[in-house]
Tab-separated table of C-alpha atoms and ligand atoms in Angstrom:
chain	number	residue	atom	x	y	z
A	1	UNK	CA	0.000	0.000	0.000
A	2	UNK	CA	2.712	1.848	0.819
A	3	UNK	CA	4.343	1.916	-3.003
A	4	UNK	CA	0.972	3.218	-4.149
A	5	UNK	CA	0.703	6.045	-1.716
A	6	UNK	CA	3.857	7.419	-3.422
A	7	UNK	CA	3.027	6.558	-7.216
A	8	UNK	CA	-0.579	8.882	-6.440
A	9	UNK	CA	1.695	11.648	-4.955
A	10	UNK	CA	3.242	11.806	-8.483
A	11	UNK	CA	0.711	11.950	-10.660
A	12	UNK	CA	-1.682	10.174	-12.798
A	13	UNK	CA	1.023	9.995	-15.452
A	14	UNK	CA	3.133	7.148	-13.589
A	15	UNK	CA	1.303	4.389	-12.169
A	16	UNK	CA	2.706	0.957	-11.314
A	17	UNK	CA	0.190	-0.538	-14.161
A	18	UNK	CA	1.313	1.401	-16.727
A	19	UNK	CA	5.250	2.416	-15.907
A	20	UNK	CA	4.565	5.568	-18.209
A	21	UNK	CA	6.324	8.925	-17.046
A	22	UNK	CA	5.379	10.573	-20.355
A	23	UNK	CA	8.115	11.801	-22.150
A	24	UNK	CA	6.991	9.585	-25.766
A	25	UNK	CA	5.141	12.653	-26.099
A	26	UNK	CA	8.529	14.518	-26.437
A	27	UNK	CA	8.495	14.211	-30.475
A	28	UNK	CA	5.019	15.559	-30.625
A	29	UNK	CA	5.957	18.211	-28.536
A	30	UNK	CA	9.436	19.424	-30.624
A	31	UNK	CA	6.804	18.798	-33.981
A	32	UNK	CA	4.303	21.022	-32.784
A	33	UNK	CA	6.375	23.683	-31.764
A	34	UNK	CA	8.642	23.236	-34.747
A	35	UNK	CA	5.193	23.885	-36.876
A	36	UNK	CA	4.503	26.594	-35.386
A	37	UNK	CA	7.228	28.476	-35.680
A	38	UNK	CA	7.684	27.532	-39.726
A	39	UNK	CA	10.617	26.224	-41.227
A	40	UNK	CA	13.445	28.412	-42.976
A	41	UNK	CA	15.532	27.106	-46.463
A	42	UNK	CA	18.127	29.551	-47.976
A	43	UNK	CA	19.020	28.341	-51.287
A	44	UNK	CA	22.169	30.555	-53.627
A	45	UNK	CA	21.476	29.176	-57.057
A	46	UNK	CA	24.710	30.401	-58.900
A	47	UNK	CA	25.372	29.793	-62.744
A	48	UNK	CA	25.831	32.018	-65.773
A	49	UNK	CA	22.892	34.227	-66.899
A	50	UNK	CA	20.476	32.435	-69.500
A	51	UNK	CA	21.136	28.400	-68.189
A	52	UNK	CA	17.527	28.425	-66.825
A	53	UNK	CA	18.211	29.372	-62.671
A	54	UNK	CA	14.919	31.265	-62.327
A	55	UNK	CA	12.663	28.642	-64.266
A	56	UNK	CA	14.067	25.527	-62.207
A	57	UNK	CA	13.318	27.364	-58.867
A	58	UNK	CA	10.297	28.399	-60.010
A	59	UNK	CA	9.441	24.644	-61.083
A	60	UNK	CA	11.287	23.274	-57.937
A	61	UNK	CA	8.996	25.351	-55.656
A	62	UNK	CA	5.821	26.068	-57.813
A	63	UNK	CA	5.955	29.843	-57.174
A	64	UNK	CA	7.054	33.006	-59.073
A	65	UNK	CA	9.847	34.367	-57.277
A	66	UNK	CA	11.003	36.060	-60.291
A	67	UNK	CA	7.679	38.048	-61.505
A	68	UNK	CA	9.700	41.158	-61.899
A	69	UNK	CA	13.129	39.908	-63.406
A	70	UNK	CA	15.225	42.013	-66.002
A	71	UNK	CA	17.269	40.811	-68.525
A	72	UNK	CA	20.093	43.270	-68.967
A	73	UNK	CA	21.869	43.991	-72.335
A	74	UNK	CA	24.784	42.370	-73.473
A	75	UNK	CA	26.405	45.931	-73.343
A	76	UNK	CA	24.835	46.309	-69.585
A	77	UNK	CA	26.329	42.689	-68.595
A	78	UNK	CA	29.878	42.657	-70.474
A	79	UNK	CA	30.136	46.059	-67.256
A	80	UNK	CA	28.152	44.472	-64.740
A	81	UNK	CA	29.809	43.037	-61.683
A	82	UNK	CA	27.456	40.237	-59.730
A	83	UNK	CA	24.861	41.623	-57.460
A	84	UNK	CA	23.483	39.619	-54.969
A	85	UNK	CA	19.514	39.616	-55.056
A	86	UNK	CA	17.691	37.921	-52.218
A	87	UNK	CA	13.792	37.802	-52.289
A	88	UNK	CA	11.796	35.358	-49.821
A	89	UNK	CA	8.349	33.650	-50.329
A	90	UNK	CA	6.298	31.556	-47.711
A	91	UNK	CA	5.131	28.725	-49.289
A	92	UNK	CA	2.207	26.668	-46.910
A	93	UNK	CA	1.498	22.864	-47.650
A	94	UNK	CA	-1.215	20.973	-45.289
A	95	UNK	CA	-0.005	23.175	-42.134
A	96	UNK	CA	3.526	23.787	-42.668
A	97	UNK	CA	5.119	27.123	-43.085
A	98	UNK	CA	8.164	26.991	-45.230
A	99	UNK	CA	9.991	30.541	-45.325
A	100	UNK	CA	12.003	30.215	-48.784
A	101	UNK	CA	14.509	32.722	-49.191
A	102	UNK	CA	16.480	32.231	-52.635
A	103	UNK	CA	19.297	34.486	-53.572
A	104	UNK	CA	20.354	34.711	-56.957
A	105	UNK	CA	23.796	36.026	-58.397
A	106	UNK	CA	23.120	37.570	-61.766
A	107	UNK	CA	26.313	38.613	-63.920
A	108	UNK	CA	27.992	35.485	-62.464
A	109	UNK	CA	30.236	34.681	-65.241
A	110	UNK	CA	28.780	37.757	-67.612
A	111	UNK	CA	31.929	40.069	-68.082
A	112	UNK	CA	34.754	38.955	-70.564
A	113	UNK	CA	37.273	37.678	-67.727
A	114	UNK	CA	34.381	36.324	-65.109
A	115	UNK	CA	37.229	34.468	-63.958
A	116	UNK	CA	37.227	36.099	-60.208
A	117	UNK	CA	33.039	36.568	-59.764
A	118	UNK	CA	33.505	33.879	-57.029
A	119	UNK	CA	34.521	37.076	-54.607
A	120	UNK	CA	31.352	38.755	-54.206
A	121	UNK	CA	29.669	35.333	-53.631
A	122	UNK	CA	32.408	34.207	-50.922
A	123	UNK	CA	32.240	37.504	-49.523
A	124	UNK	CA	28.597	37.152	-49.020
A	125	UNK	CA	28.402	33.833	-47.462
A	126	UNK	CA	31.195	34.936	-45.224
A	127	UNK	CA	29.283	38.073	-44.752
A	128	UNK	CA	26.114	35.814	-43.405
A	129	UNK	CA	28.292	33.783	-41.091
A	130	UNK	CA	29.747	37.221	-39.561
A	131	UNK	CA	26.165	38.033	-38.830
A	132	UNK	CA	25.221	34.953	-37.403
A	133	UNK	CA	28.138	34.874	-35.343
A	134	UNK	CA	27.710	38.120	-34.091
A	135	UNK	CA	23.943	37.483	-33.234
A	136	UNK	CA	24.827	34.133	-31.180
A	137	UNK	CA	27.334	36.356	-29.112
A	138	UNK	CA	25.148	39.171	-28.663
A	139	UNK	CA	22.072	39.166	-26.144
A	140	UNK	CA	19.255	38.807	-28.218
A	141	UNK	CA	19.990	35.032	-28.905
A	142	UNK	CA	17.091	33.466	-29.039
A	143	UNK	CA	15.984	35.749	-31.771
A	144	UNK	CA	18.255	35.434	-34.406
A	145	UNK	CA	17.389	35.605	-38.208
A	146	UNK	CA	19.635	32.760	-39.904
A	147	UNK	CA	20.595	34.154	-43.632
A	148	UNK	CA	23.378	31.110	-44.134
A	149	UNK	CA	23.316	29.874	-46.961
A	150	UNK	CA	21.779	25.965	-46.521
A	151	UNK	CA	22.910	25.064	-50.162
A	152	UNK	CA	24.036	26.042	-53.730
A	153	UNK	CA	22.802	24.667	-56.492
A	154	UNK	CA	25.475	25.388	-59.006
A	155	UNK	CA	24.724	25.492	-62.961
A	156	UNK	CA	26.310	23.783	-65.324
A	157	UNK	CA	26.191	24.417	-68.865
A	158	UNK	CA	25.390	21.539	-71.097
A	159	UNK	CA	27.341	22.713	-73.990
A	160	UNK	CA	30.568	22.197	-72.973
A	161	UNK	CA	33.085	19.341	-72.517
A	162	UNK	CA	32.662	19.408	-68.966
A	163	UNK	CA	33.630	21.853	-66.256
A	164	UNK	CA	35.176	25.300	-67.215
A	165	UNK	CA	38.011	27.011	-65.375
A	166	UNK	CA	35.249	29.469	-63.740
A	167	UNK	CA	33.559	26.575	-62.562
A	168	UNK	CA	36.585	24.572	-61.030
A	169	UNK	CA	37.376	28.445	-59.450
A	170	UNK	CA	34.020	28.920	-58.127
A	171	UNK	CA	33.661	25.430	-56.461
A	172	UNK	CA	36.927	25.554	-55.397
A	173	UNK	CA	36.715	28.434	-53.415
A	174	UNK	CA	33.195	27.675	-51.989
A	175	UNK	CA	32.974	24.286	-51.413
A	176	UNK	CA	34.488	24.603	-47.497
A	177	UNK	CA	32.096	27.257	-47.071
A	178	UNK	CA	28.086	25.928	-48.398
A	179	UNK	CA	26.936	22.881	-49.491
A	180	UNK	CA	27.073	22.509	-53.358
A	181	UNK	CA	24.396	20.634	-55.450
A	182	UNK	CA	25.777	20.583	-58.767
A	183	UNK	CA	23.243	20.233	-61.827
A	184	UNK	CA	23.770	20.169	-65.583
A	185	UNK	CA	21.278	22.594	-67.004
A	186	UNK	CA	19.217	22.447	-69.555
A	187	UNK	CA	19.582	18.788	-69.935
A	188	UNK	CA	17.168	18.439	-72.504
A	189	UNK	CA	19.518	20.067	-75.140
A	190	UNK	CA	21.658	16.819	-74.780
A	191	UNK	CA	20.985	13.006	-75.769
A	192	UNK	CA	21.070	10.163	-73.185
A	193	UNK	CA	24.370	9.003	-74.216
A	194	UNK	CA	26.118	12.608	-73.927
A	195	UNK	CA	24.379	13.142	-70.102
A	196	UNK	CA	26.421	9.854	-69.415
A	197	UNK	CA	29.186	11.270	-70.775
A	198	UNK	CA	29.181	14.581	-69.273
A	199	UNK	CA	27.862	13.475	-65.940
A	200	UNK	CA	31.316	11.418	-65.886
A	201	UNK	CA	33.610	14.198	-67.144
A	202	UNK	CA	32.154	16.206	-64.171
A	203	UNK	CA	32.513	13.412	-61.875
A	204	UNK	CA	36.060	12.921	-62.610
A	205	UNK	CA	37.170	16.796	-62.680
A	206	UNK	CA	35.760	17.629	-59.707
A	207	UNK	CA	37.655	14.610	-57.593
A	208	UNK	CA	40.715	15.577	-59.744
A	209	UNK	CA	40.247	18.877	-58.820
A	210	UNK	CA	39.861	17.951	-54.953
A	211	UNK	CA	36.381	19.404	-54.650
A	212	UNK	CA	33.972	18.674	-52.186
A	213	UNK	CA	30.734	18.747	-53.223
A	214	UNK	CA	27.983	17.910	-51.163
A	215	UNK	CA	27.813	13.996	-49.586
A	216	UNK	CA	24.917	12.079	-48.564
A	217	UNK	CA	25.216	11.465	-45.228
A	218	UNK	CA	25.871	7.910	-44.112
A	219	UNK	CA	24.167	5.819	-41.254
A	220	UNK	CA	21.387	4.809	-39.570
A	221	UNK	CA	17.951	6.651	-39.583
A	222	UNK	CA	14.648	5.905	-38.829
A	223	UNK	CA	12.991	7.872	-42.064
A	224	UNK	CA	12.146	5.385	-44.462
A	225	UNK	CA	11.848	7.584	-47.437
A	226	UNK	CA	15.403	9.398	-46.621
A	227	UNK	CA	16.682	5.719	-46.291
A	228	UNK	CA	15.676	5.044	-49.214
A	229	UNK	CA	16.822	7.951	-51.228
A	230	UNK	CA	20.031	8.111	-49.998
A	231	UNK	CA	20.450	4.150	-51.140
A	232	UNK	CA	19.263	5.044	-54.573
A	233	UNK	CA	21.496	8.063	-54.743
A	234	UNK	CA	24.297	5.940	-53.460
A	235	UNK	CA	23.943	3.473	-55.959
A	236	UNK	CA	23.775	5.635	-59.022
A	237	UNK	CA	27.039	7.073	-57.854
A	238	UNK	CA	28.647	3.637	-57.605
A	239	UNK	CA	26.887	3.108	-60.846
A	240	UNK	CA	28.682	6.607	-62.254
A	241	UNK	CA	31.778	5.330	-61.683
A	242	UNK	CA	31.433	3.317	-64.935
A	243	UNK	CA	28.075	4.185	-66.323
A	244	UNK	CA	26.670	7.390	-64.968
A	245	UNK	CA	23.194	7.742	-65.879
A	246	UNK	CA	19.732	9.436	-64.806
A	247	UNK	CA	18.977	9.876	-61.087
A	248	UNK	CA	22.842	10.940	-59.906
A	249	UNK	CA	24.790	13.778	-59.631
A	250	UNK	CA	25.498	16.072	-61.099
A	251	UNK	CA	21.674	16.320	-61.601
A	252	UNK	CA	20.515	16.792	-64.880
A	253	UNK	CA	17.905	18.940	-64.630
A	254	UNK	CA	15.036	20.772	-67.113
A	255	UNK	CA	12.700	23.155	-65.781
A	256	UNK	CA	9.568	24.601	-67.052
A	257	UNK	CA	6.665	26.969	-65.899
A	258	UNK	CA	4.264	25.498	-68.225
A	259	UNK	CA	2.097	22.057	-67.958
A	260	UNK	CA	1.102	20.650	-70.992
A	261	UNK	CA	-1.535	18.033	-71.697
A	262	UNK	CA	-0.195	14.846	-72.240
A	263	UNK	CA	-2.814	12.262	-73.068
A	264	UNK	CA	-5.724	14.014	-70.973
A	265	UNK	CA	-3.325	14.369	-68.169
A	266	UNK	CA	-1.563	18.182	-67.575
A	267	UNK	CA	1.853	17.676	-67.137
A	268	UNK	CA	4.590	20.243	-66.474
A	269	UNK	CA	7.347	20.297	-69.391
A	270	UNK	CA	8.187	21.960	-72.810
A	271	UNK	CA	6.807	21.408	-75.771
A	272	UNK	CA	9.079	21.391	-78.667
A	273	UNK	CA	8.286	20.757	-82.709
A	274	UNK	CA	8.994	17.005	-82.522
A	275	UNK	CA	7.881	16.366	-79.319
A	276	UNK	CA	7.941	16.684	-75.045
A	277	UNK	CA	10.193	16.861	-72.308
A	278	UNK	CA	8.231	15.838	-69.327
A	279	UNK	CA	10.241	17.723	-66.163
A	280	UNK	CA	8.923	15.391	-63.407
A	281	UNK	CA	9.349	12.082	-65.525
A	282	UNK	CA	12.579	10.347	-64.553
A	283	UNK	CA	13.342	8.994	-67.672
A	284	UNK	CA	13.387	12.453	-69.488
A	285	UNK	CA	16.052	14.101	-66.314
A	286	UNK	CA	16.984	14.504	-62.941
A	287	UNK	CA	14.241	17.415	-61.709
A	288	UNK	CA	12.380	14.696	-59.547
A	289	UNK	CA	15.628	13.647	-57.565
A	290	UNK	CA	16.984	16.747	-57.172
A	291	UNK	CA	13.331	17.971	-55.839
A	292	UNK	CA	13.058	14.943	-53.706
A	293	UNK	CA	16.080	15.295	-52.016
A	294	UNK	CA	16.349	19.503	-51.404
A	295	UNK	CA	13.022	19.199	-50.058
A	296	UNK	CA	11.378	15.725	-48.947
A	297	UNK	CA	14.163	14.192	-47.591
A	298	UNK	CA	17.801	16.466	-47.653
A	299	UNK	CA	16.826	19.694	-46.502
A	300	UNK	CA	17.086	19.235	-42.898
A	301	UNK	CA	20.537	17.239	-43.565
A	302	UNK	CA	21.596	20.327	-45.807
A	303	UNK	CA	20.818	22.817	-42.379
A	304	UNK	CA	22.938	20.920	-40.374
A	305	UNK	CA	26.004	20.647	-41.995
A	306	UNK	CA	25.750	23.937	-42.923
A	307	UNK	CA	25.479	24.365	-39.298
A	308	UNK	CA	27.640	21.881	-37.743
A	309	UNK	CA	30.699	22.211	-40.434
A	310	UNK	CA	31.115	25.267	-43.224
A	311	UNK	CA	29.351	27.326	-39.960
A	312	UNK	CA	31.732	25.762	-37.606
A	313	UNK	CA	34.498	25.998	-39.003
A	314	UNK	CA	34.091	29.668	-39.840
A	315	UNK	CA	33.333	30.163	-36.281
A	316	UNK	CA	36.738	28.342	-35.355
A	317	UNK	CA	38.482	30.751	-37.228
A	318	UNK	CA	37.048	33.370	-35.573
A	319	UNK	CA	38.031	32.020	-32.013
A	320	UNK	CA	41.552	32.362	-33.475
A	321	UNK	CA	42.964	29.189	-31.419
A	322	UNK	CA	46.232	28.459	-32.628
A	323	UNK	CA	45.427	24.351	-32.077
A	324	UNK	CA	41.817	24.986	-34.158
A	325	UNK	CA	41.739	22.337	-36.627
A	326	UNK	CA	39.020	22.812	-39.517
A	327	UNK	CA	35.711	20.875	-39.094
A	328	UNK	CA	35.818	18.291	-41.916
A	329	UNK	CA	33.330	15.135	-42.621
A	330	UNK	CA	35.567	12.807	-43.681
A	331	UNK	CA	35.111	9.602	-45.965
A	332	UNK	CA	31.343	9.905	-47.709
A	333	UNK	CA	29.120	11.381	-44.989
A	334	UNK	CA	30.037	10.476	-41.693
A	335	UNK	CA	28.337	12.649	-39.501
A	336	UNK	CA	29.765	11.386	-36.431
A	337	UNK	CA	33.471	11.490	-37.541
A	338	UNK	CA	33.217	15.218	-37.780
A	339	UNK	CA	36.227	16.040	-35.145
A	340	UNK	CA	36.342	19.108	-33.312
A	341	UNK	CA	39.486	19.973	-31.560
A	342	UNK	CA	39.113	22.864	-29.082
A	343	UNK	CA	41.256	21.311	-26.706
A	344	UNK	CA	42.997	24.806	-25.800
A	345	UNK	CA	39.974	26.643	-25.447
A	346	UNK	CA	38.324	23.619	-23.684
A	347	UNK	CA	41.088	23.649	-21.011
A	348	UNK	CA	41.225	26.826	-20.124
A	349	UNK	CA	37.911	27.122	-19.784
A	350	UNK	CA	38.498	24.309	-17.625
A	351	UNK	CA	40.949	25.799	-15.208
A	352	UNK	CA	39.272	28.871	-15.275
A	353	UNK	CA	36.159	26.925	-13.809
A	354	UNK	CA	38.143	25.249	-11.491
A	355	UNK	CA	39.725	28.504	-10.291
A	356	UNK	CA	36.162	29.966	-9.288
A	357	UNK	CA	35.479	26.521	-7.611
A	358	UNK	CA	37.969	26.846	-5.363
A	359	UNK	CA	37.412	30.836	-4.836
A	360	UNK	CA	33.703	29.575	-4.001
A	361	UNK	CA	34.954	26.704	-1.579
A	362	UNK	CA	36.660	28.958	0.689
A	363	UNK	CA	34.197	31.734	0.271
A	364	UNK	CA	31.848	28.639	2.013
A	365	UNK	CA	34.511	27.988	4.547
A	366	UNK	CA	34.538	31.699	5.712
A	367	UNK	CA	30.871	31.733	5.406
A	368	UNK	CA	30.801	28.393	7.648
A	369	UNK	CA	33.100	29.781	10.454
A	370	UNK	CA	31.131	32.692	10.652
A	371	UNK	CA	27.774	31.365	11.453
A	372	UNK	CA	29.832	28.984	13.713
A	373	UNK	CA	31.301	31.996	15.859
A	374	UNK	CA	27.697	33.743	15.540
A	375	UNK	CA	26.534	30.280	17.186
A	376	UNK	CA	29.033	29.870	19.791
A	377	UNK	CA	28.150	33.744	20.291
A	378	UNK	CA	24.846	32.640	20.693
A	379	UNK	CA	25.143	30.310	22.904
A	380	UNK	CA	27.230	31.996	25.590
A	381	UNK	CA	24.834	34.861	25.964
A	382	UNK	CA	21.478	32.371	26.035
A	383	UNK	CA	23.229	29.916	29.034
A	384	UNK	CA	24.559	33.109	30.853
A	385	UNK	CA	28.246	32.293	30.001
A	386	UNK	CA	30.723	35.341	29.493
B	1	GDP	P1	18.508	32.400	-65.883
B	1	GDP	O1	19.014	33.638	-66.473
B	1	GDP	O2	19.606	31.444	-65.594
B	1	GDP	O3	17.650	32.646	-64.680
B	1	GDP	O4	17.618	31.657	-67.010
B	1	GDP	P2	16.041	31.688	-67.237
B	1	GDP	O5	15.342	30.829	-66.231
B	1	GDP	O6	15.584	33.095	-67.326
B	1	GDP	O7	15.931	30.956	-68.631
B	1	GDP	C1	16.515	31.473	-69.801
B	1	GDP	C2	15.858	30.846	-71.039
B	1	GDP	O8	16.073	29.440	-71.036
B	1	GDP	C3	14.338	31.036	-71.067
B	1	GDP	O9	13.954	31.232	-72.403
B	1	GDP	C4	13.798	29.719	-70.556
B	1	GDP	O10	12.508	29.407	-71.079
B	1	GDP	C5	14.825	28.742	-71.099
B	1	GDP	N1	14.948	27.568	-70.268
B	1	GDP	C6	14.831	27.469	-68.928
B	1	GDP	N2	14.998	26.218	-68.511
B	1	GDP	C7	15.238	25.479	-69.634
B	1	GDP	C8	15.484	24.091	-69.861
B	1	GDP	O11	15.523	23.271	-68.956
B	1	GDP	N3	15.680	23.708	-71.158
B	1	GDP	C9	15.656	24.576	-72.199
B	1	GDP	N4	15.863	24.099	-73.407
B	1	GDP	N5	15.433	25.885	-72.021
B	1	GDP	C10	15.213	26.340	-70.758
């Protein structure tokens, strides 16, 4: 009777019966308030001017975010640096909020030596970091706007032989600092056999290059559908290797703002003389994958290494420890050997706790022979004694 007594005094959430404190409820909980408060995506989409950037977001995220673009001269664009245009939408689907900020780079690659447009872009993303980092310092912390980048979906044109040197400069200088998605635009000017071809040209030059593109990450999870997309994006990579084909990256990607009707069914794609690219039909390009994974089953992945790498290490550089090493995910996607080493700033931050321990103990020590003489004081005067 006695063990009851004390399972009542707790509540009606724990009972013997049921062994149930409660806290299964915790995923609700972090879902509802998570809804609530909206999600935010920041996506740079970076590629020269005409390779279809504002048609594939537009397709990827059924909105206009580009209602009142202007397309300069060629006299306007051979003078034009690259501006940095950001413009948000909130897109709703059954409940969620989903604040989608895209920032586009236009004259990326316009003027006759492009060669160094990478600087503005770097600039920015460090720019965005600064801010952050500032914010988390400051005292407002709980409030803080996050404008880093999440990923960059870089444009490749599909009528070369493979990357250019602007290309191999821009990744190169980027690819410690976002997350970057390449995709072969406009893949519908090229046949199946040349995708292969060029898919595999990329594939090569950017690991002879050293470039780090973005990896799927690697272990276990409980989503089914990430699971699964992550094994058929591994395998088409292992597949690249000697036959790159649809469904891998570099994404081959078409995008389109129109649906047609195919067979009594309205489809979105292009129509062309001889016939119909069909954007969401896998055997016609990439645009389902790519969708899939920046925002079923990637975008959260995409925050957090922004977060918990290019972010991290930016912020390591800022603590200026001599011992910082960068923040790098080693092998394919291993989340958990990403290896921080603070051990400087962790030990001093260790004595220096240990320091105010010890100030504390004998502040308690003092404190303890006081009350004792105040008791002893006491004492005396109640029994008489002098
Ligand atoms: P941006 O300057 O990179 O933003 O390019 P736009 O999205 O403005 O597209 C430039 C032109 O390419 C427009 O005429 C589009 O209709 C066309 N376009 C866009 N996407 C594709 C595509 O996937 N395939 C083809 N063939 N043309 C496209």
């Amino acid at each position: 009777m006695e063990s009851d007594e004390s399972f009542d005094s707790v509540g009606p959430l724990l009972t013997p019966s049921t062994n149930y404190v409660g806290f299964a409820t915790l995923p609700d909980q972090v879902h509802r308030k998570s809804v609530k408060k909206g999600f935010e995506f920041t996506l740079m989409v970076v590629g020269e001017s005409g390779l279809g950037k504002s048609t594939l977001v537009n397709s990827l995220f059924l909105t206009d975010l580009y209602s009142d673009k202007a397309i300069p001269s060629a006299e306007e664009r051979i003078n034009k640096t690259v501006d940095i245009e950001r413009s948000s939408v909130d897109i709703e689907e059954c409940g969620v909020k989903l604040r989608l900020t895209v920032v586009d780079t236009p004259g990326f690659g316009d003027q006759l030596n492009g060669l160094n447009s990478w600087q503005p872009i770097v600039k920015y993303v460090d720019d965005q970091f600064n801010q952050y980092y500032r914010d988390e310092s400051g005292l407002n912390r709980k409030n803080i706007i996050d404008n880093r980048i999440h990923c960059c979906l870089y444009f490749i044109s599909p009528y070369g032989h493979g990357l250019r040197p602007i290309d191999v400069q821009f990744m190169k200088a980027l690819h410690k600092k976002v997350n970057i998605v390449p995709v072969i635009a406009k893949a519908d000017c090229l046949t199946k056999t040349e995708v292969k071809i060029l898919k595999s040209k990329i594939i090569d030059e950017i690991e002879e290059h050293d470039i780090t593109i973005y990896q799927f990450p690697e272990g276990e999870s409980d989503d089914e559908e990430f699971k699964q997309q992550n094994l058929e994006l591994k395998i088409s990579a292992e597949n690249d290797k000697t036959e790159p084909g649809m469904g891998s990256i570099p994404f081959a990607v078409i995008g389109s703002n129109t649906t047609i009707d195919v067979n009594g069914k309205k489809v979105r794609g292009r129509l062309y003389p001889w016939g119909i690219t069909e954007v969401e039909n896998p055997a016609h390009c990439d645009f389902g994958m790519l969708r899939n994974m920046l925002i079923r089953t990637h975008m959260q992945d995409l925050k957090e290494v922004t977060g918990d790498v290019h972010y991290e290490n930016y912020r390591l550089q800022c603590i200026k420890s001599d011992n910082a090493t960068p923040v790098k995910r080693t092998g394919r996607m291993k989340r958990e050997s990403v290896i921080i080493e603070e051990n400087n700033e962790k030990d001093r931050m260790l004595l220096e706790k240990e320091e105010e321990l010890k100030k504390m103990q004998e502040m308690l020590k003092k404190m303890q022979a006081q009350m004792d003489q105040q008791n002893q004081n006491q004492n005396r005067s109640t029994t008489g004694i002098v």
